[in-house]
Amino acid sequence: MRSAACPPVSLLGNSRNTRPSRCRTICAPCMPGPMPQLPERLILIHGAWAGPWVWDALIAELARHGLPAQALALPGDGTHHIPPPKATETDFLQCIVQAIEAAPGPVALVGHSGGGMLVTAGAEAVPDKVSHGIWIAGMLIPDGRSFDDIQAQIMGPDARFGITAHVEHSADGLTSTVPKDMARAYFFNDAPEPLAVGAAAQLTCQPRSGHRLRTPTGPRFAALPKLYIHAEHDRSVIPAAQTAMSRSAANVTVQPIASGHVPQLTRPAELAQMMADWLFSRPRSGNPDYDHSAAQAGSTDRAPRKRAQGKSAAPLTTSPRT
């Protein structure tokens, strides 16, 4: 049953069993390796200060690949009935769990930036319904750690990178905002000026509780097929931080994109193509075709690797399972 707190967003796209841009139907003879178990829908989770609007262009592109997507409204994001100062970690977790449970079949969770923490939390809370996880310049935080820990790891104690130093906190410490000029500089640096200005104007107050979840993870999360979209020109979640986080998890495919922090705005067609290619070639239980020996420990090089027996090439860097 859907909660009134998190009303469903209309789903776009054709049946998940069709992919108009490549092939009318997905069938065993034309699929390399095991047949993929596609998610019934993608649940898109925005990052701090953003809202469901940030996914509009990507939803339209995903529909071209036959992938229905739902942009989730989160507590305190201006579209949800819970105001920012009142939103709690429990509210956020309940929102994502209800969205997962409302889906009739398996879902892929897609998190941008701080929304990545909710991907982890949702996958751990409802493991039987979450078939895939996708992080877009997202916070894929190691077990029990926080993004503050990642910043300290990269920059040293008490040092910060990206937008963090420019965040303005409310007097009571419950919410924060980002100045529009800083948003354009750190979030939308690669966007055309009209797009950057318009996007910055839509950013809202952010609950402090929203993206500070620490989620203990176990073997089922380790086995979850994961795609990490590495934004190469990100000034907020800088590439070094993305690399540190993607290396920390098991069963991860890393795909670079030549974009700033928000590729769903600036390169939606390319991003949708990457996501579709991965989803249409990865079985839900993990891909036995992963060549783990080819991914050097600690390497961030994303050289293409062609599959055996004439299978299509796919740029992969994968982490070993643990």
XYZ file of C-alpha atoms in Angstrom:
322
model
C 0.000 0.000 0.000
C 1.391 3.380 -0.963
C 1.813 5.974 1.731
C 0.187 9.370 1.397
C 3.547 10.732 2.478
C 5.201 9.403 -0.631
C 2.601 9.465 -3.429
C 3.457 7.558 -6.590
C 4.927 9.493 -9.450
C 3.599 8.549 -12.866
C 5.728 5.985 -14.628
C 6.991 6.570 -18.104
C 8.170 4.025 -20.598
C 7.084 0.923 -22.425
C 6.951 -2.579 -21.045
C 10.198 -3.590 -19.381
C 10.356 -6.493 -21.815
C 10.880 -4.252 -24.805
C 13.742 -2.092 -25.860
C 12.758 -0.097 -28.941
C 16.189 1.388 -29.501
C 17.882 -1.992 -29.932
C 15.485 -4.853 -30.449
C 11.735 -5.283 -30.360
C 11.921 -8.051 -27.785
C 14.518 -9.455 -25.462
C 14.969 -13.126 -26.167
C 17.506 -15.799 -25.289
C 19.009 -16.197 -28.797
C 20.158 -12.568 -29.006
C 21.269 -12.069 -25.397
C 24.892 -12.810 -24.435
C 25.144 -15.035 -21.378
C 22.306 -15.564 -18.892
C 19.002 -13.805 -19.510
C 18.842 -10.636 -17.409
C 16.098 -10.288 -14.845
C 15.040 -6.714 -15.452
C 13.621 -4.564 -12.677
C 9.927 -3.747 -12.889
C 10.845 -0.099 -12.456
C 13.687 2.205 -11.534
C 13.199 4.285 -8.389
C 15.169 7.517 -8.730
C 16.385 9.141 -5.502
C 17.597 12.727 -5.706
C 20.446 14.220 -3.711
C 20.583 17.019 -1.179
C 18.783 20.295 -1.962
C 17.267 18.869 -5.157
C 13.842 17.395 -5.919
C 12.089 15.016 -8.329
C 12.455 17.629 -11.096
C 16.145 16.786 -11.433
C 15.198 13.461 -13.072
C 12.764 14.709 -15.732
C 15.156 14.555 -18.687
C 16.552 11.167 -17.682
C 13.082 9.640 -17.228
C 12.246 10.590 -20.808
C 15.477 9.019 -22.076
C 15.011 5.840 -20.036
C 11.561 5.471 -21.574
C 13.220 5.210 -24.993
C 14.927 2.066 -23.713
C 11.727 0.593 -22.314
C 12.728 1.312 -18.712
C 9.938 2.781 -16.553
C 11.209 5.131 -13.862
C 9.707 6.762 -10.785
C 11.202 9.965 -9.333
C 10.740 9.813 -5.592
C 9.678 12.811 -3.512
C 11.640 12.823 -0.266
C 10.746 14.317 3.114
C 11.664 17.991 3.262
C 12.372 18.441 -0.451
C 9.577 20.956 -1.000
C 7.270 18.508 -2.787
C 6.725 16.233 0.212
C 4.251 17.024 2.989
C 6.891 16.741 5.736
C 8.693 20.116 6.061
C 12.501 20.189 6.237
C 12.895 20.874 9.984
C 10.557 17.989 10.858
C 12.090 15.312 8.633
C 13.898 12.506 10.437
C 16.091 9.624 9.347
C 13.148 7.329 10.038
C 10.989 9.362 7.641
C 13.555 8.967 4.869
C 13.941 5.246 5.395
C 10.171 4.747 5.581
C 9.712 6.692 2.349
C 12.120 4.558 0.353
C 10.882 1.288 1.882
C 7.271 2.135 1.039
C 8.221 2.961 -2.550
C 10.016 -0.368 -2.897
C 7.190 -2.369 -1.363
C 4.585 -0.619 -3.524
C 6.199 -1.943 -6.696
C 4.652 -5.190 -7.981
C 8.047 -6.621 -8.876
C 11.770 -6.116 -8.334
C 13.155 -2.592 -8.528
C 16.463 -0.957 -9.308
C 17.347 1.835 -6.903
C 19.141 4.795 -8.479
C 20.703 7.394 -6.209
C 22.377 10.653 -7.132
C 24.930 12.200 -4.780
C 23.581 11.934 -1.211
C 20.676 9.887 -2.523
C 23.161 7.053 -2.809
C 22.915 6.559 0.944
C 19.221 5.801 0.532
C 20.013 3.238 -2.173
C 22.149 1.385 0.354
C 19.533 1.750 3.096
C 16.692 0.583 0.856
C 18.611 -2.368 -0.540
C 19.545 -3.501 2.946
C 16.012 -3.003 4.313
C 14.133 -4.811 1.505
C 16.724 -7.090 -0.117
C 14.176 -9.405 -1.752
C 12.705 -6.551 -3.820
C 15.876 -4.680 -4.831
C 17.503 -6.329 -7.844
C 20.090 -3.690 -8.795
C 21.704 -0.584 -7.329
C 22.958 2.391 -9.342
C 24.945 5.288 -7.897
C 25.372 8.452 -9.997
C 28.311 10.358 -8.505
C 26.685 8.853 -5.451
C 27.598 8.262 -1.863
C 28.358 4.559 -1.751
C 29.566 4.667 1.825
C 31.498 1.761 3.364
C 29.779 -0.154 6.145
C 29.226 2.024 9.212
C 31.079 5.071 7.884
C 29.855 8.532 6.857
C 30.602 10.961 4.056
C 32.495 13.062 6.603
C 34.816 10.076 6.997
C 35.335 9.962 3.227
C 36.202 13.665 3.173
C 38.709 13.187 5.992
C 40.203 10.207 4.157
C 40.740 12.288 1.016
C 41.594 15.699 2.488
C 42.776 15.023 6.029
C 41.178 15.719 9.426
C 38.730 18.640 9.539
C 39.277 19.435 5.831
C 36.442 19.451 3.333
C 36.059 19.425 -0.441
C 33.363 20.382 -2.908
C 30.213 22.183 -1.876
C 30.581 21.333 1.822
C 32.547 24.441 2.754
C 29.890 26.683 1.180
C 26.775 25.180 2.765
C 24.775 27.605 4.901
C 23.226 26.073 8.022
C 20.159 27.297 9.870
C 20.543 28.698 13.388
C 19.041 25.559 14.906
C 21.224 23.282 12.778
C 18.257 21.331 11.441
C 18.425 22.495 7.815
C 20.841 23.868 5.265
C 20.853 25.708 1.942
C 23.345 26.268 -0.864
C 23.941 29.746 -2.345
C 22.906 29.841 -5.992
C 26.308 30.996 -7.226
C 27.996 28.117 -5.392
C 25.460 25.669 -6.820
C 26.303 26.822 -10.333
C 30.028 26.545 -9.625
C 30.002 23.122 -7.958
C 26.895 21.306 -9.191
C 26.197 22.694 -12.652
C 29.669 23.767 -13.807
C 29.346 21.954 -17.151
C 25.766 23.023 -17.883
C 24.804 25.778 -20.339
C 24.166 28.961 -18.389
C 20.350 28.975 -18.788
C 20.173 25.386 -17.539
C 22.566 26.072 -14.665
C 20.696 29.189 -13.559
C 17.321 27.461 -13.768
C 18.495 24.392 -11.874
C 20.143 26.449 -9.139
C 16.906 28.391 -8.688
C 15.013 25.151 -7.975
C 17.251 23.996 -5.141
C 15.546 24.034 -1.768
C 16.235 23.831 1.936
C 17.684 20.458 2.982
C 16.948 18.578 6.238
C 20.158 17.768 8.068
C 18.854 14.258 8.707
C 18.218 13.443 5.081
C 21.489 12.136 3.788
C 23.369 11.216 6.941
C 22.192 7.645 7.219
C 24.746 5.099 8.344
C 23.620 1.695 7.149
C 25.330 -1.490 8.341
C 25.513 -3.860 5.384
C 25.885 -7.605 5.073
C 26.475 -10.355 2.510
C 23.256 -9.708 0.568
C 24.213 -6.108 -0.087
C 27.694 -7.252 -1.075
C 26.130 -9.570 -3.674
C 23.834 -6.870 -5.089
C 24.834 -5.959 -8.675
C 26.002 -2.352 -8.534
C 26.713 0.248 -11.204
C 28.722 3.316 -10.254
C 28.567 6.250 -12.676
C 31.842 8.098 -12.161
C 31.405 11.793 -13.053
C 34.867 12.758 -14.238
C 34.475 16.544 -13.930
C 32.538 16.625 -10.666
C 33.511 19.541 -8.409
C 31.257 18.488 -5.536
C 31.726 14.750 -5.004
C 35.201 14.960 -6.466
C 36.569 12.074 -8.567
C 38.994 10.965 -5.837
C 36.078 10.511 -3.453
C 34.051 8.631 -6.058
C 36.980 6.308 -6.650
C 37.458 5.689 -2.935
C 33.797 4.824 -2.496
C 33.422 2.616 -5.568
C 36.537 0.676 -4.559
C 35.102 0.044 -1.115
C 32.177 -2.108 -2.283
C 31.892 -5.546 -3.831
C 30.284 -6.452 -7.165
C 30.634 -2.958 -8.641
C 30.864 -1.995 -12.302
C 32.319 1.501 -12.731
C 31.353 3.502 -15.812
C 32.907 6.943 -16.387
C 30.958 9.822 -17.858
C 32.549 13.098 -18.987
C 30.303 15.332 -16.925
C 30.054 17.432 -13.817
C 28.044 16.521 -10.756
C 24.612 16.184 -12.397
C 24.828 14.142 -15.626
C 21.092 13.465 -15.522
C 20.675 17.146 -16.417
C 23.636 17.717 -18.697
C 24.011 14.331 -20.467
C 20.716 12.484 -19.966
C 20.786 10.493 -23.215
C 24.322 9.238 -22.634
C 23.554 8.403 -19.017
C 20.382 6.511 -19.935
C 22.326 4.532 -22.535
C 24.910 3.507 -19.925
C 22.246 2.460 -17.468
C 20.278 0.518 -20.080
C 23.352 -1.253 -21.410
C 24.244 -2.400 -17.912
C 20.736 -3.443 -16.889
C 20.141 -5.356 -20.114
C 23.342 -7.336 -19.694
C 23.434 -8.072 -15.973
C 21.486 -10.944 -14.406
C 19.837 -10.007 -11.151
C 21.998 -12.434 -9.171
C 25.245 -11.028 -10.537
C 27.062 -11.630 -13.804
C 29.148 -14.789 -14.141
C 30.875 -13.174 -17.122
C 32.599 -10.615 -14.878
C 36.331 -10.878 -15.432
C 37.493 -10.045 -11.930
C 41.099 -10.892 -12.725
C 41.113 -8.149 -15.359
C 40.277 -5.475 -12.800
C 43.564 -4.678 -11.149
C 43.299 -4.027 -7.452
C 42.942 -0.306 -6.900
C 42.851 0.539 -10.591
C 40.582 3.314 -11.811
C 41.331 2.823 -15.498
C 38.154 2.132 -17.413
C 39.458 0.341 -20.487
C 36.859 -1.507 -22.553
C 36.878 -5.300 -22.325
C 35.329 -7.345 -25.113
C 33.378 -10.392 -24.056
C 34.407 -13.781 -25.345
C 32.908 -15.399 -28.426
C 32.029 -12.194 -30.217
C 29.952 -10.682 -27.430
C 29.470 -6.948 -27.377
C 32.146 -4.813 -25.789
C 31.420 -3.148 -22.466
C 33.643 -0.738 -20.538
C 34.029 -2.365 -17.124
C 35.994 -2.077 -13.975
C 34.667 -4.512 -11.427
C 35.491 -5.064 -7.802
C 35.940 -8.579 -6.447
C 33.197 -10.114 -4.408
C 33.826 -10.379 -0.723
